[in-house]
Amino acid sequence: MILNIRPVLSAIKRNPTGALLVGLQVSITLAVLVNAAWIVHQRVVKIEQPTGINTRDTFTIAVSGSAKQFNAGAAETEDLAYLRSLPGVAAATVADGVPLTGNGGDTTVWLQPGHRGRFVPSAEISMDIEGIKTLDVPLIAGRNFRPDEIVPYVPGKIAPSASEAIVTQALAHALFPHGNALGKTIYGAVPKTIIGIARNFMGPQLGSPVYNTIIYPRLPGQGNYYMLLVRTQPGRRDAILRAAKKHIAASHRYGVIVYTQTFATANSLMDSSNRNVAILLTLVTALMLGVCCLGIFGLTTFNVGSRTRQIGTHRALGARRRDVVTHFLLENAIILAGGALLGAILALVIGEWLTTHYALPRLNLAYLLVGIVALAVVGELAAWQPARRAARIPPSVATRTV
Amino acid sequence: MLGYYTRLAFKSFRRTPGLTALMVGAIAFGIAACIVTLTVHHAMGRNPIWWKNNVLYAVTMDSWDPHQPYDPPHPNRAPGQLTYRDATYLYGSDIPKRKALLSFVTGTLSGAPGQAAPVWTMTRITNAGFFHMFDVPFEYGGPWSAAADQGPEPVIVLSRRENEKLFDGRNSVGHTILWNHLRFRIVGVLNHWDPQPRFDDLTGGGGGNFGRPARAFVPFKWGPALHLFPNGSMSCWAAVNTYRELLGSNCVWILMWVELPTRAQRQRFLDFMNAYWAQQRTMGRFQRPRNNHLWKVSQWLRLHHIVSNSSRLLLRLAFAFLAVCLINTVGILLAKFLRGAPIAGVRRALGATRRQIFAQHLVEVAMLALVGSAFGLLLGLGGLAGVRALYAHSYSAYGKVAHFDLIGIAWALALAALSTLVAGLYPAWRIGRVAPARYLKSQ
Amino acid sequence: MTHSEAAMLRMQNISKIYRTELIETYALRELSLEVKEGEFVAVSGPSGSGKTTFLNIAGLLETFDTGTYELDGRDVSRLSDDARSRIRNEKIGFIFQSFNLIPDLDIFDNVDVPLRYRRMKAAERRKRIESSLELVGLAARMKHLPSQLSGGQQQRVAIARAIAGDPALILADEPTGNLDSLMARQIMDLLEKINGMGTTVVLVTHDAELARRAERNIHIVDGVVLDSPSQAHSPQPRAESAAD
Ligand SMILES: Nc1ncnc2c1ncn2[C@@H]1O[C@H](COP(=O)(O)OP(=O)(O)OP(=O)(O)O)[C@@H](O)[C@H]1O
Ligand SMILES: [Mg+2]
């Protein structure tokens, strides 16, 4: 069978606006489809980014003093001793921030004293000696804090800054791209020595860079407020959380439990915004693709309807059903090709715009190619049914007057 | 004529029910997407106190580190909050009609009749001006007096929710309650007050920009008096060790709002700030460039990027979607109208003017837009419920703002229906141009 | 038949040229013609000679390139589209070979169409529709759709539609072309009846028998009128045209 382009082209020419409009739909859909898929991919990557901490067995209890009489230092020491004595508790620490929640401090780490030179943004979190053990984060290099390095809490005083720090691999690399960060001094309010490098984990900050975190050996208690992070042995989390909550609520005359939360909840909350954006994008894009297909379906149906006599005449003159189907699919393919060409350009433009305005990585061209192929297949499928219906038009309609 | 055209439109729909359903569906989906995203967007970008936009100002001064800006990516921005020194000095001015300092501290409430255990309560420390400036509604009682801002009398205002919890919603004004184990007299109970976004405090303290408002309010002075560390946002660029040090430090943790009804007052207050700035600079403070600023509420909201990037992205996506839906509709309409061209030709031959043919088809488009909008509204409300469900457990503000919002929905509907109509202009115009003799020869 | 001597339709030196990218076709060449008020004129001529073009111009469906055209004493050569629409609506009734009824309107609504565009009161419209359908003998079929009628009945509806607006001039382009001879005669009877009530009728037909029933016969050949009274002794139609 010969693919005859000429009659197909002249058919398109008869309703050029219709073809143009479908082509336009195809192009916008392609551009959005490709970029939406790209964004969804980025979001999924974010969701799949490892937290680096044990989120399964860990929970938080936040405690606040309710009067001046509350001694946060004594209370947290007491709570820690209690928690560590509980069978089934793997590790426990006090902290002034909670990873994965956005609850915690931000800081700027400097390479030179007096806030000069290069600086790197980072999250900061003060914990005691069991801090990294509680988060289940292994040290890559260096050592953990020693008990004598932990800066104690003094009532009525904000604890003075510590002079040691453990940093994540990511922060170490950001600070010292070429050298070993271990033993180096970094600067903030006071100078600190990096004594350990921890495997990457997500700190309290929700924005990027997610893996930049610095840990200080310090017992918090500022504002009569502290958080207890507890990791249990597998499977014991909920029971221990219940017991600890009950015990701590009863043990402080001037203190109350503000809230408790498992890390699993915090993690799913953190993922949920990425997941939801991904869901919404996918949904709208799918609808768009659907509408685009309906457009193709509509145009082909219309063309078949308004050319019934003509198709009948062709059939009477010897065209096979296959030829009729091919005619309409070819006509649709030409429109799709035009739309895809425009859409590809549009997709690249939008991709570029997203890169500059939303700090998205540059669009992967493979996405564009896959998008074009997918749209071509779906688009031809949309034209398939009306084309088949055209093929079923009997040759006799040519002789019947309409 | 309108009735006649409407009847003709109905006949036309009945002739091609499939295409009509397709067009209505496309319009409805496009409109629904716009309703959902525009509502969310509108709710996020709303100014909850627009009627006072030109008289309320947030006060900022750049007291930050001489060596680095407060916000390195935006070096010209001052911190959003003030130090204790600056805030109390500026508060001393009597130029503003009203003024208030704002911060959060943690507190517990206990001693209500029948209350078993103390409850932890995010407490706003502020001044009486807060309630007046922001038109905060009261269910019982009212704001504390100006004297209570200065004087020794411990007074407290409860939120409606807290009053319901502690007093079963009864009028508790005049009762006393223990706030951080000190006896405070209740002077007022708020009515429902939950401005979204929470324009009064966009520093991220107390649950974020779309979080719940404070549950209890006490005069600002009680924070410093009881050495209560701020529990909202606080930023420092040098270490502080004691509460006393904090009060004298360069840490910023206090929001200040002033009401300046006239331009002259505004200028005078700025002059006052500038004079203070210059005087302090001679004493070695304020070594960064002068950046004293009064922000209108709308500017303040914009400054804090209340409208999230993903909201803006989804809004654009919705418009692209609507565009596809409309192009789709235009294509189908055009095809459908042109198929009816011979009939339009007959009508023209029988004396219809171009305008009459155009009007007839435009009425058809308008009816499609109307029906599509109605379905779109239903779909959109469903979509909003979906977004709410999706974001019920999330940090994102969507769950909070994806509510039935009359203005947002009206906007979206008007926009979508109008754009459908505009899109339908072209096919209607095309068919209106049909030459009367063109299709008469043979059919 | 008696009629006043006033001209219903006066065309002078009308030319119509159809221009396409490739060729220019002279459909009418300096055609001059007068039809008196109340006259019944049959127009005949070979295919492609310009009859339909003449009728379309007479009915203000098309414009022309040169010449002047007076309709009912008024120069309508250079009118706006709106003004032409109004005149079509009020003065002219069309009857087409292919009936051109609107398929999804019933008979009543089809006859209603020209009246609608005249913004007539509903009661007045109903009266006119009923009386004109009565005239063509189809008052009982008012609620039928065109597809439920025979060809001849459809053409009678078209005639009812043409006369419902009480036009001064009826233009019929081969109204019997799609009908058998019995039907054709019925249609002709109707047209004569309408003409008898004072309406001017211009009928294009190939049927010599029908043409003979008209008061006056006009031949258009190659865009020119051959034997109108003013050009009584014109040459005979060319051979190539006669072959049609
Ligand atoms: N729209 C057009 N474009 C170009 N040429 C046209 C057009 N309409 C008519 N013509 C040409 O004008 C000439 C006159 O056409 P017209 O339709 O008036 O003929 P007719 O006398 O009515 O023929 P018939 O008896 O076959 O109906 C023909 O040569 C025709 O080809
Ligand atoms: Mg003809």
PDB file of N, CA, C and O in Angstrom, chain A residues 258, chain B residues 104-105 107 109 119-124 156-166 179 188-190 193 198 206 212-218:
ATOM      1  N   VAL A 258       4.912  19.350  76.427  1.00  0.00           N
ATOM      2  CA  VAL A 258       4.309  20.182  75.387  1.00  0.00           C
ATOM      3  C   VAL A 258       3.742  19.293  74.279  1.00  0.00           C
ATOM      4  O   VAL A 258       2.618  19.469  73.835  1.00  0.00           O
TER       5      VAL A 258
ATOM      6  N   PHE B 104       6.585  35.836  71.514  1.00  0.00           N
ATOM      7  CA  PHE B 104       5.960  34.656  72.086  1.00  0.00           C
ATOM      8  C   PHE B 104       6.765  34.181  73.279  1.00  0.00           C
ATOM      9  O   PHE B 104       7.999  34.222  73.258  1.00  0.00           O
ATOM     10  N   VAL B 105       6.079  33.727  74.314  1.00  0.00           N
ATOM     11  CA  VAL B 105       6.767  32.998  75.377  1.00  0.00           C
ATOM     12  C   VAL B 105       5.931  31.752  75.646  1.00  0.00           C
ATOM     13  O   VAL B 105       4.783  31.664  75.237  1.00  0.00           O
ATOM     14  N   GLY B 107       3.980  29.370  78.227  1.00  0.00           N
ATOM     15  CA  GLY B 107       3.340  29.547  79.519  1.00  0.00           C
ATOM     16  C   GLY B 107       2.470  28.354  79.828  1.00  0.00           C
ATOM     17  O   GLY B 107       2.136  27.576  78.933  1.00  0.00           O
ATOM     18  N   LEU B 109      -1.152  27.314  81.862  1.00  0.00           N
ATOM     19  CA  LEU B 109      -2.343  27.818  82.517  1.00  0.00           C
ATOM     20  C   LEU B 109      -2.824  26.743  83.478  1.00  0.00           C
ATOM     21  O   LEU B 109      -2.903  25.566  83.119  1.00  0.00           O
ATOM     22  N   VAL B 119      -1.973  23.224  81.618  1.00  0.00           N
ATOM     23  CA  VAL B 119      -1.822  23.037  80.173  1.00  0.00           C
ATOM     24  C   VAL B 119      -0.781  24.012  79.651  1.00  0.00           C
ATOM     25  O   VAL B 119      -0.661  25.143  80.122  1.00  0.00           O
ATOM     26  N   TRP B 120      -0.041  23.510  78.693  1.00  0.00           N
ATOM     27  CA  TRP B 120       0.980  24.341  78.070  1.00  0.00           C
ATOM     28  C   TRP B 120       0.305  25.258  77.063  1.00  0.00           C
ATOM     29  O   TRP B 120      -0.540  24.826  76.285  1.00  0.00           O
ATOM     30  N   THR B 121       0.641  26.518  77.083  1.00  0.00           N
ATOM     31  CA  THR B 121      -0.060  27.490  76.256  1.00  0.00           C
ATOM     32  C   THR B 121       0.918  28.456  75.613  1.00  0.00           C
ATOM     33  O   THR B 121       1.640  29.174  76.300  1.00  0.00           O
ATOM     34  N   MET B 122       0.941  28.454  74.292  1.00  0.00           N
ATOM     35  CA  MET B 122       1.747  29.425  73.575  1.00  0.00           C
ATOM     36  C   MET B 122       1.161  30.797  73.897  1.00  0.00           C
ATOM     37  O   MET B 122      -0.013  31.055  73.615  1.00  0.00           O
ATOM     38  N   THR B 123       1.949  31.653  74.514  1.00  0.00           N
ATOM     39  CA  THR B 123       1.410  32.923  74.969  1.00  0.00           C
ATOM     40  C   THR B 123       2.062  34.087  74.229  1.00  0.00           C
ATOM     41  O   THR B 123       3.273  34.158  74.096  1.00  0.00           O
ATOM     42  N   ARG B 124       1.196  34.960  73.752  1.00  0.00           N
ATOM     43  CA  ARG B 124       1.672  36.172  73.074  1.00  0.00           C
ATOM     44  C   ARG B 124       1.876  37.239  74.136  1.00  0.00           C
ATOM     45  O   ARG B 124       0.966  37.528  74.910  1.00  0.00           O
ATOM     46  N   ILE B 156      -4.765  39.091  81.842  1.00  0.00           N
ATOM     47  CA  ILE B 156      -4.597  38.134  80.747  1.00  0.00           C
ATOM     48  C   ILE B 156      -5.848  38.130  79.874  1.00  0.00           C
ATOM     49  O   ILE B 156      -6.960  38.390  80.353  1.00  0.00           O
ATOM     50  N   VAL B 157      -5.642  37.902  78.578  1.00  0.00           N
ATOM     51  CA  VAL B 157      -6.747  37.728  77.645  1.00  0.00           C
ATOM     52  C   VAL B 157      -6.651  36.307  77.099  1.00  0.00           C
ATOM     53  O   VAL B 157      -5.571  35.865  76.717  1.00  0.00           O
ATOM     54  N   LEU B 158      -7.763  35.601  77.112  1.00  0.00           N
ATOM     55  CA  LEU B 158      -7.749  34.219  76.616  1.00  0.00           C
ATOM     56  C   LEU B 158      -8.345  34.164  75.215  1.00  0.00           C
ATOM     57  O   LEU B 158      -9.234  34.942  74.877  1.00  0.00           O
ATOM     58  N   SER B 159      -7.866  33.215  74.439  1.00  0.00           N
ATOM     59  CA  SER B 159      -8.512  32.975  73.149  1.00  0.00           C
ATOM     60  C   SER B 159      -9.815  32.243  73.416  1.00  0.00           C
ATOM     61  O   SER B 159     -10.022  31.678  74.490  1.00  0.00           O
ATOM     62  N   ARG B 160     -10.678  32.282  72.434  1.00  0.00           N
ATOM     63  CA  ARG B 160     -11.973  31.622  72.595  1.00  0.00           C
ATOM     64  C   ARG B 160     -11.788  30.133  72.884  1.00  0.00           C
ATOM     65  O   ARG B 160     -12.447  29.548  73.725  1.00  0.00           O
ATOM     66  N   ARG B 161     -10.838  29.543  72.165  1.00  0.00           N
ATOM     67  CA  ARG B 161     -10.589  28.105  72.306  1.00  0.00           C
ATOM     68  C   ARG B 161     -10.145  27.754  73.721  1.00  0.00           C
ATOM     69  O   ARG B 161     -10.603  26.784  74.320  1.00  0.00           O
ATOM     70  N   GLU B 162      -9.243  28.583  74.233  1.00  0.00           N
ATOM     71  CA  GLU B 162      -8.713  28.311  75.563  1.00  0.00           C
ATOM     72  C   GLU B 162      -9.812  28.490  76.612  1.00  0.00           C
ATOM     73  O   GLU B 162      -9.909  27.735  77.568  1.00  0.00           O
ATOM     74  N   ASN B 163     -10.667  29.494  76.382  1.00  0.00           N
ATOM     75  CA  ASN B 163     -11.757  29.728  77.312  1.00  0.00           C
ATOM     76  C   ASN B 163     -12.761  28.575  77.300  1.00  0.00           C
ATOM     77  O   ASN B 163     -13.319  28.199  78.316  1.00  0.00           O
ATOM     78  N   GLU B 164     -12.939  28.004  76.106  1.00  0.00           N
ATOM     79  CA  GLU B 164     -13.834  26.863  76.005  1.00  0.00           C
ATOM     80  C   GLU B 164     -13.261  25.680  76.777  1.00  0.00           C
ATOM     81  O   GLU B 164     -13.967  24.947  77.454  1.00  0.00           O
ATOM     82  N   LYS B 165     -11.933  25.551  76.652  1.00  0.00           N
ATOM     83  CA  LYS B 165     -11.290  24.415  77.297  1.00  0.00           C
ATOM     84  C   LYS B 165     -11.325  24.560  78.820  1.00  0.00           C
ATOM     85  O   LYS B 165     -11.600  23.606  79.536  1.00  0.00           O
ATOM     86  N   LEU B 166     -11.063  25.771  79.290  1.00  0.00           N
ATOM     87  CA  LEU B 166     -10.890  25.955  80.730  1.00  0.00           C
ATOM     88  C   LEU B 166     -12.186  26.353  81.438  1.00  0.00           C
ATOM     89  O   LEU B 166     -12.379  26.070  82.609  1.00  0.00           O
ATOM     90  N   TRP B 179      -1.142  31.801  85.549  1.00  0.00           N
ATOM     91  CA  TRP B 179      -0.337  31.768  84.327  1.00  0.00           C
ATOM     92  C   TRP B 179       1.106  31.627  84.783  1.00  0.00           C
ATOM     93  O   TRP B 179       1.605  32.478  85.538  1.00  0.00           O
ATOM     94  N   GLY B 188     -10.433  39.699  79.278  1.00  0.00           N
ATOM     95  CA  GLY B 188     -11.151  39.555  78.011  1.00  0.00           C
ATOM     96  C   GLY B 188     -11.034  38.143  77.459  1.00  0.00           C
ATOM     97  O   GLY B 188     -10.089  37.429  77.757  1.00  0.00           O
ATOM     98  N   VAL B 189     -12.028  37.786  76.662  1.00  0.00           N
ATOM     99  CA  VAL B 189     -11.988  36.510  75.933  1.00  0.00           C
ATOM    100  C   VAL B 189     -12.244  36.839  74.464  1.00  0.00           C
ATOM    101  O   VAL B 189     -13.224  37.515  74.141  1.00  0.00           O
ATOM    102  N   LEU B 190     -11.349  36.384  73.616  1.00  0.00           N
ATOM    103  CA  LEU B 190     -11.507  36.693  72.195  1.00  0.00           C
ATOM    104  C   LEU B 190     -12.677  35.941  71.597  1.00  0.00           C
ATOM    105  O   LEU B 190     -13.032  34.861  72.048  1.00  0.00           O
ATOM    106  N   TRP B 193     -10.866  34.281  66.178  1.00  0.00           N
ATOM    107  CA  TRP B 193      -9.950  35.170  65.447  1.00  0.00           C
ATOM    108  C   TRP B 193      -8.809  34.329  64.917  1.00  0.00           C
ATOM    109  O   TRP B 193      -7.982  33.846  65.687  1.00  0.00           O
ATOM    110  N   ARG B 198      -1.269  34.505  58.859  1.00  0.00           N
ATOM    111  CA  ARG B 198      -1.196  35.181  60.147  1.00  0.00           C
ATOM    112  C   ARG B 198      -0.268  36.377  60.027  1.00  0.00           C
ATOM    113  O   ARG B 198       0.870  36.370  60.472  1.00  0.00           O
ATOM    114  N   GLY B 206       5.565  30.082  66.525  1.00  0.00           N
ATOM    115  CA  GLY B 206       4.208  29.679  66.878  1.00  0.00           C
ATOM    116  C   GLY B 206       3.421  29.079  65.744  1.00  0.00           C
ATOM    117  O   GLY B 206       2.276  29.433  65.539  1.00  0.00           O
ATOM    118  N   ARG B 212      -1.904  28.520  63.993  1.00  0.00           N
ATOM    119  CA  ARG B 212      -2.961  29.048  64.837  1.00  0.00           C
ATOM    120  C   ARG B 212      -2.463  30.289  65.565  1.00  0.00           C
ATOM    121  O   ARG B 212      -1.284  30.398  65.881  1.00  0.00           O
ATOM    122  N   PRO B 213      -3.345  31.223  65.838  1.00  0.00           N
ATOM    123  CA  PRO B 213      -2.920  32.382  66.620  1.00  0.00           C
ATOM    124  C   PRO B 213      -2.684  31.966  68.075  1.00  0.00           C
ATOM    125  O   PRO B 213      -3.010  30.857  68.475  1.00  0.00           O
ATOM    126  N   ALA B 214      -2.109  32.893  68.827  1.00  0.00           N
ATOM    127  CA  ALA B 214      -1.789  32.591  70.222  1.00  0.00           C
ATOM    128  C   ALA B 214      -3.054  32.244  70.994  1.00  0.00           C
ATOM    129  O   ALA B 214      -4.152  32.635  70.629  1.00  0.00           O
ATOM    130  N   ARG B 215      -2.856  31.501  72.094  1.00  0.00           N
ATOM    131  CA  ARG B 215      -4.021  31.068  72.870  1.00  0.00           C
ATOM    132  C   ARG B 215      -4.238  31.942  74.098  1.00  0.00           C
ATOM    133  O   ARG B 215      -5.290  31.913  74.705  1.00  0.00           O
ATOM    134  N   ALA B 216      -3.201  32.680  74.486  1.00  0.00           N
ATOM    135  CA  ALA B 216      -3.355  33.583  75.615  1.00  0.00           C
ATOM    136  C   ALA B 216      -2.483  34.807  75.370  1.00  0.00           C
ATOM    137  O   ALA B 216      -1.493  34.727  74.648  1.00  0.00           O
ATOM    138  N   PHE B 217      -2.889  35.918  75.923  1.00  0.00           N
ATOM    139  CA  PHE B 217      -2.174  37.177  75.732  1.00  0.00           C
ATOM    140  C   PHE B 217      -1.943  37.817  77.092  1.00  0.00           C
ATOM    141  O   PHE B 217      -2.875  37.925  77.882  1.00  0.00           O
ATOM    142  N   VAL B 218      -0.693  38.232  77.368  1.00  0.00           N
ATOM    143  CA  VAL B 218      -0.432  38.990  78.589  1.00  0.00           C
ATOM    144  C   VAL B 218       0.396  40.209  78.210  1.00  0.00           C
ATOM    145  O   VAL B 218       1.039  40.213  77.159  1.00  0.00           O
TER     146      VAL B 218
END
